Short mmCIF file of C-alpha atoms in Angstrom, two decimals:
data_model
loop_
_atom_site.label_atom_id
_atom_site.label_comp_id
_atom_site.label_asym_id
_atom_site.label_seq_id
_atom_site.Cartn_x
_atom_site.Cartn_y
_atom_site.Cartn_z
CA MET A 14 108.71 46.79 41.83
CA HIS A 15 108.01 48.31 38.40
CA ILE A 16 104.30 49.73 38.38
CA PRO A 17 102.61 48.80 35.39
CA ASP A 18 100.15 51.32 33.47
CA GLY A 19 96.78 51.76 35.34
CA PHE A 20 97.96 50.88 38.85
CA LEU A 21 98.52 54.30 39.75
CA ASP A 22 95.83 57.53 39.59
CA ALA A 23 96.37 60.76 37.52
CA LYS A 24 97.63 62.85 40.06
CA THR A 25 100.58 60.35 41.35
CA SER A 26 101.26 59.81 37.97
CA VAL A 27 101.95 63.51 37.33
CA ALA A 28 103.72 64.34 40.44
CA THR A 29 106.19 61.44 40.16
CA TYR A 30 107.13 62.38 36.63
CA ILE A 31 107.30 66.05 37.55
CA ALA A 32 109.92 65.42 40.15
CA SER A 33 111.78 62.50 38.13
CA ALA A 34 111.95 64.89 35.30
CA GLY A 35 113.56 67.84 37.35
CA THR A 36 115.97 65.16 38.86
CA VAL A 37 116.92 63.73 35.37
CA GLY A 38 117.50 67.20 34.29
CA TYR A 39 119.31 68.32 37.37
CA ALA A 40 121.52 65.01 37.29
CA LEU A 41 122.39 66.04 33.34
CA TYR A 42 123.66 69.27 34.76
CA LYS A 43 125.58 68.09 37.25
CA ALA A 44 127.19 64.61 35.53
CA LYS A 45 129.19 67.04 33.35
CA GLU A 46 131.02 67.81 36.29
CA GLU A 47 131.38 64.54 37.47
CA LEU A 48 132.76 63.26 34.30
CA ASP A 49 133.54 64.08 30.58
CA GLU A 50 130.60 64.19 28.39
CA LYS A 51 132.34 62.08 26.05
CA LYS A 52 132.60 59.35 28.07
CA ILE A 53 129.24 58.03 26.80
CA PRO A 54 130.37 54.99 25.53
CA VAL A 55 131.48 53.80 29.20
CA LEU A 56 127.91 54.80 30.65
CA GLY A 57 126.15 52.69 27.94
CA ILE A 58 128.13 49.46 28.52
CA THR A 59 127.72 50.44 32.31
CA ALA A 60 124.13 50.61 31.51
CA ALA A 61 124.20 46.98 29.35
CA PHE A 62 126.53 45.84 32.32
CA ILE A 63 123.54 46.20 34.94
CA PHE A 64 120.94 44.70 32.36
CA ALA A 65 123.25 41.52 31.93
CA ALA A 66 123.70 41.45 35.71
CA GLN A 67 119.78 41.53 36.53
CA MET A 68 119.72 38.68 34.91
CA LEU A 69 122.19 36.50 37.39
CA ASN A 70 119.72 35.59 39.82
CA PHE A 71 121.11 35.43 43.03
CA PRO A 72 119.80 32.39 45.56
CA VAL A 73 117.52 33.72 48.75
CA ALA A 74 116.91 30.17 50.28
CA GLY A 75 115.90 27.25 49.12
CA GLY A 76 115.40 27.75 45.50
CA THR A 77 113.69 31.33 45.22
CA SER A 78 115.89 33.68 43.95
CA GLY A 79 115.65 37.39 44.09
CA HIS A 80 117.26 40.10 41.25
CA PHE A 81 119.13 42.58 41.60
CA LEU A 82 118.65 45.95 41.42
CA GLY A 83 121.79 48.04 41.73
CA ALA A 84 120.83 51.55 42.10
CA ILE A 85 123.08 51.85 45.05
CA LEU A 86 126.16 49.56 43.71
CA ALA A 87 125.82 52.28 40.55
CA MET A 88 125.84 55.20 42.55
CA THR A 89 129.13 53.70 44.20
CA LEU A 90 130.67 52.57 41.39
CA LEU A 91 130.03 55.86 38.81
CA GLY A 92 128.97 58.54 41.50
CA PRO A 93 125.79 59.56 41.96
CA TYR A 94 124.91 61.44 39.02
CA SER A 95 125.90 58.99 36.21
CA GLY A 96 124.76 56.40 38.51
CA PHE A 97 121.07 57.97 38.45
CA LEU A 98 121.26 58.36 34.90
CA VAL A 99 122.40 55.15 33.94
CA MET A 100 119.39 53.64 36.30
CA SER A 101 117.20 55.89 34.62
CA VAL A 102 118.01 54.92 31.25
CA VAL A 103 117.71 51.23 31.85
CA LEU A 104 114.39 51.68 33.41
CA LEU A 105 113.58 53.63 30.14
CA VAL A 106 114.69 50.58 28.04
CA GLN A 107 112.60 48.16 30.33
CA CYS A 108 110.12 50.17 30.03
CA LEU A 109 109.58 50.80 26.19
CA PHE A 110 111.22 47.33 25.13
CA PHE A 111 110.54 44.94 27.86
CA ALA A 112 106.88 46.12 29.24
CA ASP A 113 109.02 45.96 32.44
CA GLY A 114 107.23 49.02 34.15
CA GLY A 115 104.34 50.93 32.58
CA LEU A 116 104.82 54.30 30.46
CA THR A 117 102.38 56.46 32.69
CA ALA A 118 104.63 54.91 35.73
CA LEU A 119 107.75 55.67 34.51
CA GLY A 120 108.17 58.41 36.31
CA ALA A 121 107.05 56.48 39.54
CA ASN A 122 109.48 53.80 38.61
CA ILE A 123 112.56 56.65 38.51
CA PHE A 124 111.22 58.17 41.91
CA ASN A 125 110.94 54.87 43.70
CA MET A 126 114.27 53.36 42.22
CA GLY A 127 116.66 56.20 41.14
CA ILE A 128 115.36 58.99 43.71
CA ILE A 129 114.21 57.38 46.64
CA GLY A 130 116.26 54.23 46.73
CA GLY A 131 119.01 55.99 44.58
CA PHE A 132 119.71 59.80 45.67
CA LEU A 133 118.14 59.42 49.34
CA SER A 134 119.97 56.36 50.41
CA PHE A 135 123.04 56.87 48.47
CA TYR A 136 123.25 60.79 50.33
CA LEU A 137 122.34 58.87 53.64
CA LEU A 138 125.33 56.62 52.88
CA THR A 139 127.89 59.22 52.45
CA LEU A 140 126.39 60.47 55.72
CA VAL A 141 126.96 57.39 58.10
CA LYS A 142 130.40 56.66 56.12
CA LYS A 143 131.95 59.86 56.98
CA PRO A 144 132.07 59.26 61.08
CA LEU A 145 133.27 55.79 60.23
CA GLY A 146 136.21 57.02 58.27
CA ARG A 147 138.31 56.12 60.89
CA PHE A 148 138.03 52.67 60.98
CA GLY A 149 139.77 53.09 57.21
CA GLU A 150 138.00 53.99 54.07
CA ARG A 151 137.60 50.38 52.68
CA LYS A 152 135.74 49.28 55.86
CA SER A 153 133.66 52.48 56.28
CA LEU A 154 132.67 52.03 52.77
CA LEU A 155 131.72 48.66 52.64
CA PHE A 156 129.91 48.92 55.75
CA SER A 157 127.54 52.06 54.93
CA ALA A 158 127.27 49.87 51.31
CA ALA A 159 125.65 46.97 52.89
CA LEU A 160 123.31 48.99 55.15
CA PHE A 161 122.16 51.41 52.63
CA SER A 162 121.41 48.86 49.82
CA TRP A 163 119.80 46.90 52.48
CA PHE A 164 117.77 50.25 52.88
CA SER A 165 117.44 51.47 49.24
CA ILE A 166 115.17 48.28 48.43
CA ILE A 167 113.46 48.73 51.38
CA ILE A 168 112.34 51.84 51.03
CA ALA A 169 111.99 51.84 47.12
CA SER A 170 109.39 49.03 47.91
CA ALA A 171 107.64 51.22 50.72
CA ALA A 172 107.24 54.37 48.06
CA CYS A 173 106.13 51.88 45.43
CA ALA A 174 103.54 50.72 48.25
CA ILE A 175 102.33 54.10 49.10
CA GLU A 176 101.91 55.50 45.74
CA LEU A 177 99.48 52.14 44.89
CA ALA A 178 97.85 53.12 48.16
CA ILE A 179 97.40 56.56 47.38
CA SER A 180 95.79 55.51 44.25
CA LYS A 181 93.61 53.44 45.85
CA THR A 182 94.84 50.49 43.87
CA VAL A 183 95.46 48.27 47.15
CA SER A 184 94.72 49.32 51.01
CA PHE A 185 97.55 50.44 52.59
CA GLY A 186 97.43 48.58 55.59
CA ILE A 187 97.70 45.70 53.76
CA VAL A 188 100.21 46.11 51.15
CA LEU A 189 102.46 48.32 53.04
CA PRO A 190 103.84 45.35 55.54
CA ALA A 191 103.52 42.63 52.74
CA MET A 192 106.02 44.88 50.15
CA VAL A 193 108.44 45.71 53.32
CA GLY A 194 108.56 42.05 54.51
CA VAL A 195 109.07 40.47 51.43
CA HIS A 196 111.67 43.49 50.44
CA SER A 197 113.70 43.51 54.06
CA ILE A 198 114.51 39.72 53.09
CA ILE A 199 115.60 40.16 49.24
CA GLY A 200 117.19 43.44 50.55
CA ILE A 201 119.57 41.02 52.36
CA GLY A 202 120.49 39.48 49.32
CA GLU A 203 121.33 42.80 47.58
CA ALA A 204 123.23 44.04 50.15
CA ILE A 205 125.59 40.94 50.32
CA ILE A 206 125.81 41.11 46.28
CA THR A 207 127.27 44.76 47.14
CA VAL A 208 129.43 44.34 49.43
CA ILE A 209 131.15 40.96 47.56
CA VAL A 210 131.15 43.33 44.25
CA LEU A 211 132.43 46.32 46.12
CA THR A 212 135.43 44.22 47.58
CA VAL A 213 136.54 42.83 44.53
CA VAL A 214 136.17 45.96 42.60
CA ILE A 215 138.36 47.67 45.55
CA GLU A 216 140.97 45.09 45.18
CA VAL A 217 141.10 44.45 41.56
CA ARG A 218 140.53 48.13 40.10
CA PRO A 219 140.30 50.94 42.88
CA ASP A 220 140.25 53.53 40.40
CA LEU A 221 136.90 52.42 39.15
CA VAL A 222 135.08 52.83 42.43
CA ALA A 223 134.11 56.57 42.61
CA SER A 224 133.36 56.68 46.06
CA PHE A 225 136.63 55.19 46.97
CA LYS A 226 139.01 58.11 47.18
CA SER A 227 142.20 56.72 48.67
CA ALA A 228 142.15 54.65 45.38
CA PRO A 229 145.98 54.25 44.31
CA SER A 230 146.43 55.85 40.50
CA LEU A 231 146.92 52.23 38.86
CA PRO A 232 148.76 52.60 35.50
CA TYR A 233 146.43 51.37 32.75
CA GLY A 234 146.38 47.59 31.97
CA GLY A 235 145.59 45.78 34.99
CA GLU A 236 143.88 43.62 32.41
CA GLY A 237 145.58 40.41 32.74
CA VAL A 238 144.11 40.06 36.42
CA VAL A 239 140.77 39.60 35.45
CA MET B 10 124.05 35.31 20.07
CA LYS B 11 120.59 36.26 20.58
CA HIS B 12 120.82 39.33 18.54
CA ASP B 13 117.02 40.34 18.50
CA PHE B 14 115.71 39.40 22.12
CA ILE B 15 115.42 43.27 22.71
CA ASP B 16 113.28 44.37 19.31
CA ARG B 17 112.61 40.87 18.10
CA TYR B 18 110.51 40.88 14.64
CA SER B 19 110.92 44.62 14.36
CA ARG B 20 112.89 44.13 10.85
CA LEU B 21 109.75 42.47 9.20
CA GLU B 22 108.05 44.25 6.48
CA SER B 23 104.69 45.10 6.66
CA PRO B 24 102.40 48.36 6.77
CA VAL B 25 103.40 49.00 10.34
CA HIS B 26 106.95 48.64 10.12
CA SER B 27 107.14 51.21 7.65
CA ILE B 28 105.51 53.97 9.41
CA GLU B 29 107.60 56.91 10.27
CA PRO B 30 109.04 55.63 14.17
CA ARG B 31 108.04 59.38 15.45
CA ALA B 32 103.92 59.36 14.22
CA LYS B 33 104.16 55.38 15.29
CA ALA B 34 105.37 56.45 18.82
CA LEU B 35 103.33 59.25 19.24
CA ALA B 36 100.10 57.39 18.37
CA ILE B 37 101.20 54.67 20.70
CA PHE B 38 101.87 57.01 23.93
CA ALA B 39 98.68 58.76 23.08
CA LEU B 40 96.65 55.30 23.07
CA ILE B 41 98.32 54.63 26.54
CA VAL B 42 97.66 58.19 27.95
CA ILE B 43 93.86 57.99 26.75
CA CYS B 44 93.25 54.45 28.02
CA VAL B 45 94.74 55.28 31.46
CA SER B 46 92.99 58.26 31.94
CA THR B 47 89.79 56.01 31.12
CA PRO B 48 87.17 55.51 34.16
CA PRO B 49 87.05 51.89 34.68
CA GLN B 50 83.07 51.69 34.29
CA ALA B 51 83.36 52.49 30.45
CA TRP B 52 83.82 48.99 29.39
CA TRP B 53 83.31 49.44 25.71
CA CYS B 54 85.76 52.28 25.61
CA PHE B 55 88.22 49.35 26.28
CA LEU B 56 86.98 47.53 23.51
CA VAL B 57 87.79 50.27 21.34
CA TYR B 58 91.23 50.31 22.42
CA VAL B 59 91.81 46.74 22.23
CA GLY B 60 90.09 47.25 18.57
CA ILE B 61 92.45 49.55 17.35
CA LEU B 62 95.55 47.79 18.91
CA ALA B 63 94.19 44.39 17.00
CA VAL B 64 94.22 46.30 13.95
CA ILE B 65 97.32 47.37 14.07
CA ALA B 66 98.78 44.04 15.38
CA THR B 67 97.21 41.81 12.71
CA ALA B 68 98.90 44.27 10.15
CA SER B 69 102.10 44.36 11.44
CA ARG B 70 102.15 40.38 11.26
CA VAL B 71 103.47 40.13 14.64
CA PRO B 72 102.46 36.51 15.63
CA PHE B 73 99.80 36.98 18.35
CA SER B 74 100.76 34.23 20.24
CA TYR B 75 104.54 36.46 21.01
CA LEU B 76 102.64 39.64 21.77
CA LEU B 77 100.59 37.35 24.34
CA SER B 78 103.41 35.99 25.90
CA ARG B 79 105.53 38.97 26.24
CA ALA B 80 102.29 40.94 27.86
CA LEU B 81 102.04 38.28 30.88
CA VAL B 82 105.01 40.17 32.72
CA VAL B 83 102.47 41.96 34.24
CA LEU B 84 100.73 39.11 35.65
CA PRO B 85 102.23 38.86 39.00
CA PHE B 86 101.15 42.80 39.27
CA ILE B 87 97.68 42.16 38.66
CA LEU B 88 97.78 38.71 41.01
CA THR B 89 99.20 40.66 43.78
CA VAL B 90 95.96 43.23 43.25
CA ALA B 91 93.42 40.02 42.97
CA VAL B 92 95.13 38.49 46.16
CA PHE B 93 94.27 41.58 48.34
CA THR B 94 91.82 43.91 47.07
CA PRO B 95 88.45 42.31 46.27
CA PHE B 96 88.73 40.48 49.92
CA THR B 97 89.63 43.79 51.76
CA LYS B 98 87.79 46.75 50.21
CA SER B 99 84.51 47.63 52.11
CA GLY B 100 81.47 48.20 50.44
CA GLU B 101 78.90 46.47 48.27
CA ILE B 102 79.45 42.57 48.66
CA VAL B 103 78.34 40.57 45.69
CA LEU B 104 79.83 37.20 46.84
CA ARG B 105 80.54 35.42 49.74
CA VAL B 106 83.03 32.36 49.84
CA GLY B 107 82.83 31.04 53.43
CA PHE B 108 84.10 33.93 55.83
CA LEU B 109 85.87 35.65 52.80
CA LYS B 110 83.49 38.64 51.33
CA ILE B 111 84.09 40.05 47.79
CA SER B 112 83.21 43.57 47.31
CA LYS B 113 82.18 45.47 44.37
CA GLU B 114 84.46 48.69 44.82
CA GLY B 115 87.51 45.73 45.28
CA LEU B 116 86.53 44.49 41.80
CA ILE B 117 86.01 47.49 39.67
CA ILE B 118 89.84 48.46 41.43
CA LEU B 119 91.12 45.04 39.83
CA TRP B 120 89.41 45.11 36.55
CA ASN B 121 90.62 48.66 36.20
CA ALA B 122 94.20 48.00 36.99
CA ALA B 123 93.94 44.52 34.83
CA VAL B 124 92.67 45.81 31.50
CA LYS B 125 94.63 49.22 31.40
CA SER B 126 98.10 47.08 32.16
CA LEU B 127 97.22 44.49 29.59
CA ILE B 128 96.38 47.03 26.81
CA SER B 129 99.37 49.56 27.59
CA VAL B 130 101.89 46.18 27.88
CA THR B 131 100.71 45.21 24.43
CA ALA B 132 100.71 48.53 23.10
CA LEU B 133 104.18 49.27 24.17
CA ILE B 134 105.29 45.68 22.86
CA ILE B 135 103.97 45.83 19.52
CA LEU B 136 105.66 49.48 19.04
CA SER B 137 108.98 47.93 20.19
CA SER B 138 108.26 44.86 18.00
CA THR B 139 107.34 46.85 14.92
CA THR B 140 110.74 49.15 15.56
CA PRO B 141 114.17 48.45 15.47
CA PHE B 142 115.68 50.17 18.80
CA PRO B 143 118.26 53.08 17.09
CA ASP B 144 114.93 53.72 15.11
CA LEU B 145 113.29 54.71 17.89
CA MET B 146 115.83 56.24 20.24
CA ARG B 147 116.61 58.50 17.05
CA ALA B 148 112.77 59.30 16.82
CA LEU B 149 112.70 60.34 20.69
CA GLU B 150 115.94 62.37 19.82
CA ARG B 151 113.87 64.13 17.42
CA LEU B 152 111.03 64.68 19.52
CA LYS B 153 113.43 66.99 21.89
CA PHE B 154 114.16 63.74 24.27
CA PRO B 155 117.51 64.26 26.26
CA LYS B 156 120.07 63.52 23.88
CA PHE B 157 122.59 61.91 26.52
CA PHE B 158 119.50 59.32 27.43
CA THR B 159 119.04 58.29 23.62
CA THR B 160 122.98 58.07 23.38
CA VAL B 161 123.70 56.13 26.38
CA ALA B 162 120.91 53.71 25.37
CA SER B 163 121.81 53.47 21.97
CA PHE B 164 125.46 52.46 23.10
CA MET B 165 123.56 50.14 25.46
CA TYR B 166 121.84 48.59 22.73
CA ARG B 167 124.79 47.94 20.80
CA TYR B 168 126.80 46.44 23.54
CA VAL B 169 124.26 44.41 25.71
CA PHE B 170 124.31 41.42 23.50
CA ILE B 171 128.21 40.83 24.10
CA ILE B 172 128.15 41.59 28.03
CA VAL B 173 125.32 39.15 28.46
CA ASP B 174 126.97 36.64 26.06
CA GLU B 175 129.77 36.98 28.40
CA ALA B 176 127.67 36.78 31.61
CA GLU B 177 126.22 33.50 30.00
CA ARG B 178 129.61 32.32 29.25
CA MET B 179 130.53 33.02 33.10
CA LYS B 180 127.24 31.15 34.04
CA LEU B 181 128.12 28.09 31.97
CA ALA B 182 131.95 28.01 33.60
CA ARG B 183 130.14 27.89 37.01
CA ASP B 184 127.57 25.51 36.41
CA SER B 185 129.88 23.06 34.78
CA ARG B 186 131.91 23.27 38.27
CA ASN B 187 128.77 22.34 40.03
CA PHE B 188 127.12 25.10 41.19
CA ARG B 189 123.76 24.53 42.57
CA GLY B 190 123.00 28.50 43.61
CA ARG B 191 120.53 27.49 46.29
CA TRP B 192 121.85 28.84 49.57
CA ILE B 193 122.50 32.47 50.35
CA TRP B 194 126.41 31.75 51.17
CA GLN B 195 127.10 31.01 47.35
CA ALA B 196 126.21 34.43 46.72
CA LYS B 197 129.89 34.89 47.11
CA THR B 198 130.29 33.49 43.76
CA VAL B 199 127.58 35.20 41.90
CA GLY B 200 129.06 38.43 43.48
CA HIS B 201 132.62 37.74 42.04
CA MET B 202 130.90 37.29 38.47
CA ILE B 203 129.10 40.74 39.03
CA ALA B 204 132.32 42.25 39.91
CA SER B 205 134.60 40.64 37.17
CA LEU B 206 131.65 41.38 34.89
CA PHE B 207 131.40 44.85 35.53
CA ILE B 208 135.26 45.29 35.59
CA ARG B 209 135.74 43.70 32.13
CA SER B 210 132.45 45.86 31.04
CA HIS B 211 134.50 48.97 31.90
CA MET B 212 137.54 48.24 30.06
CA ARG B 213 135.72 47.03 27.15
CA GLY B 214 134.20 51.04 27.44
CA GLU B 215 137.47 52.63 28.04
CA ARG B 216 138.87 50.45 25.00
CA VAL B 217 135.69 51.22 22.58
CA TYR B 218 135.88 54.76 23.58
CA GLN B 219 139.92 55.37 22.75
CA ALA B 220 138.99 53.77 19.36
CA MET B 221 136.16 55.94 18.97
CA CYS B 222 138.14 58.75 19.69
CA SER B 223 140.76 57.96 17.23
CA ARG B 224 138.39 57.91 14.63
CA GLY B 225 136.87 61.71 15.40
CA PHE B 226 134.32 60.66 17.80
CA GLU B 227 132.69 63.93 19.54
CA GLY B 228 130.43 62.73 21.97
CA SER B 229 127.33 62.03 19.43
CA PHE B 230 126.51 60.12 16.40
CA PRO B 231 126.44 61.76 12.98
CA ARG B 232 122.90 60.72 11.42
CA TRP B 233 121.89 61.04 7.90
CA ASN B 234 118.91 59.82 5.87
CA ASP B 235 116.13 60.64 9.11
CA PRO B 236 112.78 59.39 7.57
CA GLU B 237 110.39 62.39 6.65
CA MET B 238 106.75 62.37 8.00
CA ARG B 239 104.59 61.50 4.85
CA LEU B 240 101.14 61.98 4.60
CA ALA B 241 100.61 58.26 5.80
CA ASP B 242 102.27 58.83 8.58
CA VAL B 243 100.19 61.68 9.67
CA LEU B 244 97.05 59.84 8.74
CA PHE B 245 97.90 57.15 11.01
CA LEU B 246 98.68 59.46 13.92
CA ALA B 247 95.73 61.16 13.32
CA LEU B 248 93.48 58.05 12.93
CA VAL B 249 94.70 56.59 15.96
CA THR B 250 94.39 59.23 18.40
CA LEU B 251 91.19 60.72 17.36
CA ALA B 252 89.70 56.92 17.15
CA ALA B 253 90.85 56.38 21.08
CA LEU B 254 89.87 60.16 21.83
CA SER B 255 86.66 60.34 20.35
CA ALA B 256 85.60 56.62 22.51
CA ARG B 257 87.22 58.76 25.62
CA VAL B 258 85.26 62.02 24.96
CA SER B 259 81.81 60.39 24.16
CA LEU B 260 81.81 59.33 28.02
CA LEU B 261 81.01 63.12 28.70
CA TRP B 262 77.66 63.23 26.87
CA HIS B 263 76.30 59.89 28.99
#
């Protein structure tokens, strides 16, 4: 889903760059409220974690493997603004050092995977989570995380297809169903992984899950558990 | 373990490696933007861009085979376009294979995406193979990139080896217990691995943070001996940009 250079036309590149730059600016401003600015080492190591986690391919069915995007997971664990910024850093590094996603398409890639697949999906997640609160916070969080990590993959791939179609690189009627079809299957894997990871982290270190408010404050030093 | 998998070859010695990182990054970024904005029919413009990259790549002593193998990451994307576009775009038909019609417009779109993405990807790989990660991040910071980004990315670079090693160890332990990774219900194992990887990474981050605080860390790294722009660096930036621009601008007279 990382769009390379040359696949987008000028207007799409510029428009998504402006949207992404604006969102990054706003998130930088808001992240200062979300966490102590000095905690940058923790965010850096979490970015390294997302990198490593994307290397652990998960099985889809009979040999093909999908790999893991993690925007919803990052936002649930770190809070939306820090999660978005960590994802943006990962996309920047993938672009500059792994040639995964183009330089002129970086705005579009942050837009698809950080804003549409990230912020928008996370906002919908919080909307759905609230009325489910009577089933207990753990269940409502896990259910809405499952739903919207699946949704985030699909909506991000749809955004990617729409941008490619607007740029006239591919025709809309073909690429949209193809992208959405494939990613609605990949999204199932993403949802399963997200739920399992959240279940374990809530079990072991609930204080590390930013979206899990009813976490008991653990004394530091649960290190023996993992 | 794999200490150079992010910026492999970036610590060689060559004229390209010694160019000031800001000048190098700006030159490569300019080349990519100029290349992407070129209309696809101007095929000889792309020859000029390839020529510029070939000169830089030769001078840098980074093996060509390495550059090519890394550039292939864009192939799946090009193939996607190749499968759909030439057959479905309406327009002048240049070739018929059975019931399939290949249109000229479709082929131009395919050529456009393929040539631009390959040139840009090669340019970025040359940049990252001739500039160590911390130097490039410092250069971006001096070019007024948000400090938050460069600092988080620098930490990522310092710790990604450890975390990846940790992930590899888990994978080894998992596979030695007969995990085949074939069916979706085995996702539970991968989920548990990712979860414990996250918790371990986070705990490591907290420990590192506390250790750094106790040594006087205040949110950013102290910097010294930043390289200055020399005449040669300015010349490199000017040459690359002008060569690419002149090819691009000469189109206006055709």
